[in-house]
Amino acid sequence: DIQVTQSPSSLSASVGDRVTITCRASQVIADGLSWYHQKQGQAPTLLIYSASTLQSGVPSRFSGSGSGTDFTLTISSLQPEDVATYYCLQDYTTPLTFGGGTKVEI
Amino acid sequence: QVQLQESGPGLVKPSGTLSLTCVVSGGSISASNWWSWVRQPPGKGLEWIGEIYHSGNTHYNPSLKSRVTISVDKSKNQFSVKLTSVTAADTAVYYCARVGATTGIDPWGQGTLVTVSS
């Protein structure tokens, strides 16, 4: 199975800050990585797929980069509504595997 | 707009079988997608359980493979999961979702909490 290591596990930042979350896969997964956020009490929501493609309707302050084994999610200017837990998912091959999550607070 | 809705018992006894169904609306389950189950224990992260194609082909998480079965009913536009020999460790919110070939998991159902307790 491909392991996905996500860091940090939590972070606190101010409104307007640039925030970066990283995921590292234990094997090369090309661009087979997607990003989600999950607000309290809600289902996860897709933000980015294929490592860097913004899902329709997602604000442009979210961006993804990387390929191979190292990937990054960036929020260019943190907003209050971005408080959530963020997960990466390798969907390159089964079994699909999630990162451990990053709790973002303000 | 495809929507998914989980249903099933919210309480299952230890050693029993957890059974959930996901109804797909706004689109056909026979479209070129995989259909997946994901779970989340209270306060913890996400775990992929497995997926099914409309043809009946399946992939399962090796950690659950001996206990899980995912099936599809094209006539009802729904798919289901069964997990046998449950313990308290299987207590979780269970989500159904659509998996794109290269487009991530979207959309997700709202999730349903299943508690394993006597």
mmCIF file of C-alpha atoms in Angstrom:
data_model
loop_
_atom_site.group_PDB
_atom_site.id
_atom_site.type_symbol
_atom_site.label_atom_id
_atom_site.label_comp_id
_atom_site.label_asym_id
_atom_site.label_seq_id
_atom_site.Cartn_x
_atom_site.Cartn_y
_atom_site.Cartn_z
ATOM 1 C CA ASP A 1 0.000 0.000 0.000
ATOM 2 C CA ILE A 2 1.103 3.579 -0.619
ATOM 3 C CA GLN A 3 1.491 5.564 2.592
ATOM 4 C CA VAL A 4 0.787 9.291 2.593
ATOM 5 C CA THR A 5 2.436 11.476 5.223
ATOM 6 C CA GLN A 6 0.770 14.852 5.752
ATOM 7 C CA SER A 7 2.255 17.775 7.672
ATOM 8 C CA PRO A 8 1.761 19.663 9.834
ATOM 9 C CA SER A 9 -0.982 17.968 11.846
ATOM 10 C CA SER A 10 -2.265 21.362 12.910
ATOM 11 C CA LEU A 11 -1.524 25.021 12.399
ATOM 12 C CA SER A 12 -2.758 28.387 13.556
ATOM 13 C CA ALA A 13 -2.517 31.408 11.298
ATOM 14 C CA SER A 14 -3.985 34.878 10.925
ATOM 15 C CA VAL A 15 -6.511 36.111 8.402
ATOM 16 C CA GLY A 16 -4.643 37.031 5.238
ATOM 17 C CA ASP A 17 -1.697 34.709 5.911
ATOM 18 C CA ARG A 18 -0.318 32.344 3.303
ATOM 19 C CA VAL A 19 -0.746 28.753 4.489
ATOM 20 C CA THR A 20 1.033 25.683 3.148
ATOM 21 C CA ILE A 21 0.270 22.024 3.794
ATOM 22 C CA THR A 22 2.384 19.196 2.413
ATOM 23 C CA CYS A 23 1.870 15.525 1.621
ATOM 24 C CA ARG A 24 4.534 12.995 0.790
ATOM 25 C CA ALA A 25 3.761 9.640 -0.789
ATOM 26 C CA SER A 26 5.834 6.557 -0.075
ATOM 27 C CA GLN A 27 6.016 5.768 -3.808
ATOM 28 C CA VAL A 28 5.810 7.759 -7.018
ATOM 29 C CA ILE A 29 2.159 8.541 -7.778
ATOM 30 C CA ALA A 30 2.572 10.913 -10.743
ATOM 31 C CA ASP A 31 -0.143 13.553 -10.240
ATOM 32 C CA GLY A 32 -2.560 11.177 -8.534
ATOM 33 C CA LEU A 33 -3.280 13.332 -5.518
ATOM 34 C CA SER A 34 -6.346 15.294 -4.491
ATOM 35 C CA TRP A 35 -7.095 17.690 -1.628
ATOM 36 C CA TYR A 36 -10.209 18.055 0.516
ATOM 37 C CA HIS A 37 -11.375 20.173 3.377
ATOM 38 C CA GLN A 38 -13.838 19.103 6.019
ATOM 39 C CA LYS A 39 -15.649 21.626 8.152
ATOM 40 C CA GLN A 40 -16.933 20.600 11.539
ATOM 41 C CA GLY A 41 -19.851 18.206 11.284
ATOM 42 C CA GLN A 42 -19.809 18.112 7.477
ATOM 43 C CA ALA A 43 -18.689 15.726 4.761
ATOM 44 C CA PRO A 44 -15.346 16.367 3.062
ATOM 45 C CA THR A 45 -15.378 18.630 -0.005
ATOM 46 C CA LEU A 46 -13.062 18.316 -3.012
ATOM 47 C CA LEU A 47 -10.759 21.296 -3.537
ATOM 48 C CA ILE A 48 -8.035 20.137 -5.932
ATOM 49 C CA TYR A 49 -7.613 17.047 -8.125
ATOM 50 C CA SER A 50 -4.791 15.738 -10.272
ATOM 51 C CA ALA A 51 -2.430 17.555 -7.887
ATOM 52 C CA SER A 52 -3.075 21.023 -9.293
ATOM 53 C CA THR A 53 -6.515 21.301 -10.944
ATOM 54 C CA LEU A 54 -8.951 23.507 -9.069
ATOM 55 C CA GLN A 55 -12.398 21.957 -8.656
ATOM 56 C CA SER A 56 -15.183 24.053 -10.150
ATOM 57 C CA GLY A 57 -16.548 26.581 -7.671
ATOM 58 C CA VAL A 58 -13.531 26.502 -5.362
ATOM 59 C CA PRO A 59 -12.015 29.942 -4.640
ATOM 60 C CA SER A 60 -8.819 30.762 -6.497
ATOM 61 C CA ARG A 61 -6.922 31.364 -3.245
ATOM 62 C CA PHE A 62 -6.555 27.577 -3.112
ATOM 63 C CA SER A 63 -3.839 26.028 -5.260
ATOM 64 C CA GLY A 64 -2.035 22.724 -5.486
ATOM 65 C CA SER A 65 1.359 21.755 -6.803
ATOM 66 C CA GLY A 66 3.734 18.827 -7.008
ATOM 67 C CA SER A 67 4.158 15.506 -8.725
ATOM 68 C CA GLY A 68 5.915 12.240 -8.060
ATOM 69 C CA THR A 69 6.030 11.971 -4.279
ATOM 70 C CA ASP A 70 5.847 15.530 -2.916
ATOM 71 C CA PHE A 71 2.755 17.708 -3.020
ATOM 72 C CA THR A 72 1.636 21.029 -1.587
ATOM 73 C CA LEU A 73 -1.687 22.740 -0.928
ATOM 74 C CA THR A 74 -1.453 26.509 -0.585
ATOM 75 C CA ILE A 75 -4.066 28.957 0.653
ATOM 76 C CA SER A 76 -2.766 32.307 -0.578
ATOM 77 C CA SER A 77 -4.753 34.468 1.838
ATOM 78 C CA LEU A 78 -6.431 32.637 4.705
ATOM 79 C CA GLN A 79 -10.069 33.537 5.307
ATOM 80 C CA PRO A 80 -12.238 32.838 8.369
ATOM 81 C CA GLU A 81 -14.336 30.377 6.380
ATOM 82 C CA ASP A 82 -11.204 28.287 5.675
ATOM 83 C CA VAL A 83 -11.163 26.972 9.242
ATOM 84 C CA ALA A 84 -11.373 23.222 8.662
ATOM 85 C CA THR A 85 -9.388 20.020 8.599
ATOM 86 C CA TYR A 86 -7.593 19.424 5.314
ATOM 87 C CA TYR A 87 -6.836 15.981 3.867
ATOM 88 C CA CYS A 88 -4.839 14.785 0.920
ATOM 89 C CA LEU A 89 -5.705 11.544 -0.865
ATOM 90 C CA GLN A 90 -3.577 9.488 -3.198
ATOM 91 C CA ASP A 91 -5.964 8.249 -5.887
ATOM 92 C CA TYR A 92 -3.245 6.936 -8.174
ATOM 93 C CA THR A 93 -3.902 3.313 -7.253
ATOM 94 C CA THR A 94 -5.971 1.184 -4.908
ATOM 95 C CA PRO A 95 -6.131 0.964 -1.990
ATOM 96 C CA LEU A 96 -6.734 4.697 -1.949
ATOM 97 C CA THR A 97 -5.008 6.241 1.061
ATOM 98 C CA PHE A 98 -5.570 9.501 2.909
ATOM 99 C CA GLY A 99 -3.084 11.668 4.704
ATOM 100 C CA GLY A 100 -3.615 12.066 8.431
ATOM 101 C CA GLY A 101 -5.150 15.523 8.147
ATOM 102 C CA THR A 102 -4.181 19.096 9.025
ATOM 103 C CA LYS A 103 -6.384 21.121 11.338
ATOM 104 C CA VAL A 104 -6.293 24.794 10.342
ATOM 105 C CA GLU A 105 -7.294 27.368 12.929
ATOM 106 C CA ILE A 106 -7.306 31.150 13.091
ATOM 107 C CA GLN B 1 -26.114 17.380 -10.264
ATOM 108 C CA VAL B 2 -25.356 13.976 -8.772
ATOM 109 C CA GLN B 3 -26.326 13.555 -5.129
ATOM 110 C CA LEU B 4 -25.771 10.616 -2.807
ATOM 111 C CA GLN B 5 -27.683 9.632 0.318
ATOM 112 C CA GLU B 6 -26.711 6.949 2.801
ATOM 113 C CA SER B 7 -29.236 4.973 4.816
ATOM 114 C CA GLY B 8 -29.173 2.107 7.270
ATOM 115 C CA PRO B 9 -29.262 1.225 10.968
ATOM 116 C CA GLY B 10 -27.475 3.614 13.281
ATOM 117 C CA LEU B 11 -26.810 0.931 15.895
ATOM 118 C CA VAL B 12 -25.299 -2.509 15.350
ATOM 119 C CA LYS B 13 -24.481 -5.099 17.993
ATOM 120 C CA PRO B 14 -20.921 -6.400 18.390
ATOM 121 C CA SER B 15 -20.216 -9.429 16.176
ATOM 122 C CA GLY B 16 -23.135 -8.399 13.984
ATOM 123 C CA THR B 17 -23.209 -7.137 10.400
ATOM 124 C CA LEU B 18 -23.244 -3.479 9.406
ATOM 125 C CA SER B 19 -25.320 -2.836 6.272
ATOM 126 C CA LEU B 20 -25.668 0.499 4.525
ATOM 127 C CA THR B 21 -27.138 1.598 1.207
ATOM 128 C CA CYS B 22 -26.311 4.643 -0.890
ATOM 129 C CA VAL B 23 -28.905 5.954 -3.321
ATOM 130 C CA VAL B 24 -27.570 7.911 -6.289
ATOM 131 C CA SER B 25 -29.807 10.655 -7.693
ATOM 132 C CA GLY B 26 -29.333 13.135 -10.510
ATOM 133 C CA GLY B 27 -27.244 10.718 -12.539
ATOM 134 C CA SER B 28 -26.817 7.079 -13.479
ATOM 135 C CA ILE B 29 -24.803 4.633 -11.445
ATOM 136 C CA SER B 30 -23.874 3.097 -14.801
ATOM 137 C CA ALA B 31 -21.851 6.158 -15.778
ATOM 138 C CA SER B 32 -18.079 5.715 -16.055
ATOM 139 C CA ASN B 33 -17.255 6.160 -12.385
ATOM 140 C CA TRP B 34 -16.368 4.078 -9.418
ATOM 141 C CA TRP B 35 -18.578 4.302 -6.341
ATOM 142 C CA SER B 36 -16.887 4.238 -2.987
ATOM 143 C CA TRP B 37 -17.373 3.927 0.760
ATOM 144 C CA VAL B 38 -15.213 5.923 3.200
ATOM 145 C CA ARG B 39 -15.459 5.952 6.977
ATOM 146 C CA GLN B 40 -14.333 8.255 9.786
ATOM 147 C CA PRO B 41 -14.213 7.165 13.440
ATOM 148 C CA PRO B 42 -15.232 9.927 15.848
ATOM 149 C CA GLY B 43 -12.478 12.526 16.110
ATOM 150 C CA LYS B 44 -10.200 10.674 13.685
ATOM 151 C CA GLY B 45 -9.197 10.739 10.032
ATOM 152 C CA LEU B 46 -10.656 9.264 6.869
ATOM 153 C CA GLU B 47 -10.320 5.617 5.835
ATOM 154 C CA TRP B 48 -11.165 4.279 2.368
ATOM 155 C CA ILE B 49 -13.209 1.067 2.620
ATOM 156 C CA GLY B 50 -13.558 0.104 -1.030
ATOM 157 C CA GLU B 51 -15.232 0.815 -4.343
ATOM 158 C CA ILE B 52 -17.400 -0.766 -7.013
ATOM 159 C CA TYR B 53 -17.979 -0.231 -10.731
ATOM 160 C CA HIS B 54 -21.415 -0.698 -12.279
ATOM 161 C CA SER B 55 -20.149 -3.952 -13.818
ATOM 162 C CA GLY B 56 -19.709 -5.328 -10.323
ATOM 163 C CA ASN B 57 -15.913 -5.105 -10.261
ATOM 164 C CA THR B 58 -14.656 -4.198 -6.801
ATOM 165 C CA HIS B 59 -11.540 -3.064 -4.962
ATOM 166 C CA TYR B 60 -11.255 -3.306 -1.188
ATOM 167 C CA ASN B 61 -8.980 -1.976 1.530
ATOM 168 C CA PRO B 62 -6.769 -4.945 2.477
ATOM 169 C CA SER B 63 -7.271 -4.135 6.152
ATOM 170 C CA LEU B 64 -11.013 -4.829 5.794
ATOM 171 C CA LYS B 65 -11.105 -7.188 2.823
ATOM 172 C CA SER B 66 -11.966 -10.307 4.814
ATOM 173 C CA ARG B 67 -15.056 -8.637 6.303
ATOM 174 C CA VAL B 68 -16.409 -6.270 3.642
ATOM 175 C CA THR B 69 -18.615 -6.715 0.600
ATOM 176 C CA ILE B 70 -19.734 -3.913 -1.699
ATOM 177 C CA SER B 71 -22.538 -4.569 -4.173
ATOM 178 C CA VAL B 72 -24.472 -2.594 -6.781
ATOM 179 C CA ASP B 73 -28.127 -2.607 -7.796
ATOM 180 C CA LYS B 74 -28.369 -0.836 -11.147
ATOM 181 C CA SER B 75 -32.159 -1.167 -11.261
ATOM 182 C CA LYS B 76 -32.435 0.945 -8.104
ATOM 183 C CA ASN B 77 -29.446 3.184 -8.909
ATOM 184 C CA GLN B 78 -27.830 2.342 -5.587
ATOM 185 C CA PHE B 79 -24.888 0.541 -4.065
ATOM 186 C CA SER B 80 -24.380 -1.028 -0.678
ATOM 187 C CA VAL B 81 -21.761 -2.095 1.837
ATOM 188 C CA LYS B 82 -21.803 -4.958 4.316
ATOM 189 C CA LEU B 83 -19.219 -5.298 7.077
ATOM 190 C CA THR B 84 -19.300 -8.453 9.144
ATOM 191 C CA SER B 85 -18.073 -9.306 12.643
ATOM 192 C CA VAL B 86 -18.144 -5.671 13.743
ATOM 193 C CA THR B 87 -16.541 -4.389 16.937
ATOM 194 C CA ALA B 88 -16.472 -1.028 18.664
ATOM 195 C CA ALA B 89 -13.559 -0.103 16.396
ATOM 196 C CA ASP B 90 -16.001 -0.038 13.472
ATOM 197 C CA THR B 91 -17.983 2.800 15.061
ATOM 198 C CA ALA B 92 -17.713 5.644 12.566
ATOM 199 C CA VAL B 93 -19.457 8.019 10.218
ATOM 200 C CA TYR B 94 -19.790 6.150 6.933
ATOM 201 C CA TYR B 95 -19.774 8.141 3.702
ATOM 202 C CA CYS B 96 -20.622 7.051 0.193
ATOM 203 C CA ALA B 97 -19.069 8.940 -2.685
ATOM 204 C CA ARG B 98 -18.318 8.980 -6.401
ATOM 205 C CA VAL B 99 -14.724 8.451 -7.517
ATOM 206 C CA GLY B 100 -13.644 10.012 -10.799
ATOM 207 C CA ALA B 101 -10.950 8.385 -12.931
ATOM 208 C CA THR B 102 -8.589 11.308 -12.403
ATOM 209 C CA THR B 103 -10.906 13.833 -10.807
ATOM 210 C CA GLY B 104 -10.913 12.925 -7.149
ATOM 211 C CA ILE B 105 -13.795 11.935 -4.892
ATOM 212 C CA ASP B 106 -16.837 14.095 -5.543
ATOM 213 C CA PRO B 107 -19.584 14.353 -4.543
ATOM 214 C CA TRP B 108 -19.894 12.835 -1.082
ATOM 215 C CA GLY B 109 -23.024 11.823 0.766
ATOM 216 C CA GLN B 110 -23.772 13.619 4.023
ATOM 217 C CA GLY B 111 -22.595 10.604 6.019
ATOM 218 C CA THR B 112 -24.330 8.386 8.536
ATOM 219 C CA LEU B 113 -23.116 7.514 12.027
ATOM 220 C CA VAL B 114 -23.042 3.834 12.850
ATOM 221 C CA THR B 115 -22.398 2.884 16.457
ATOM 222 C CA VAL B 116 -21.386 -0.622 17.433
ATOM 223 C CA SER B 117 -22.672 -1.314 20.909
ATOM 224 C CA SER B 118 -24.711 -3.840 22.813
#
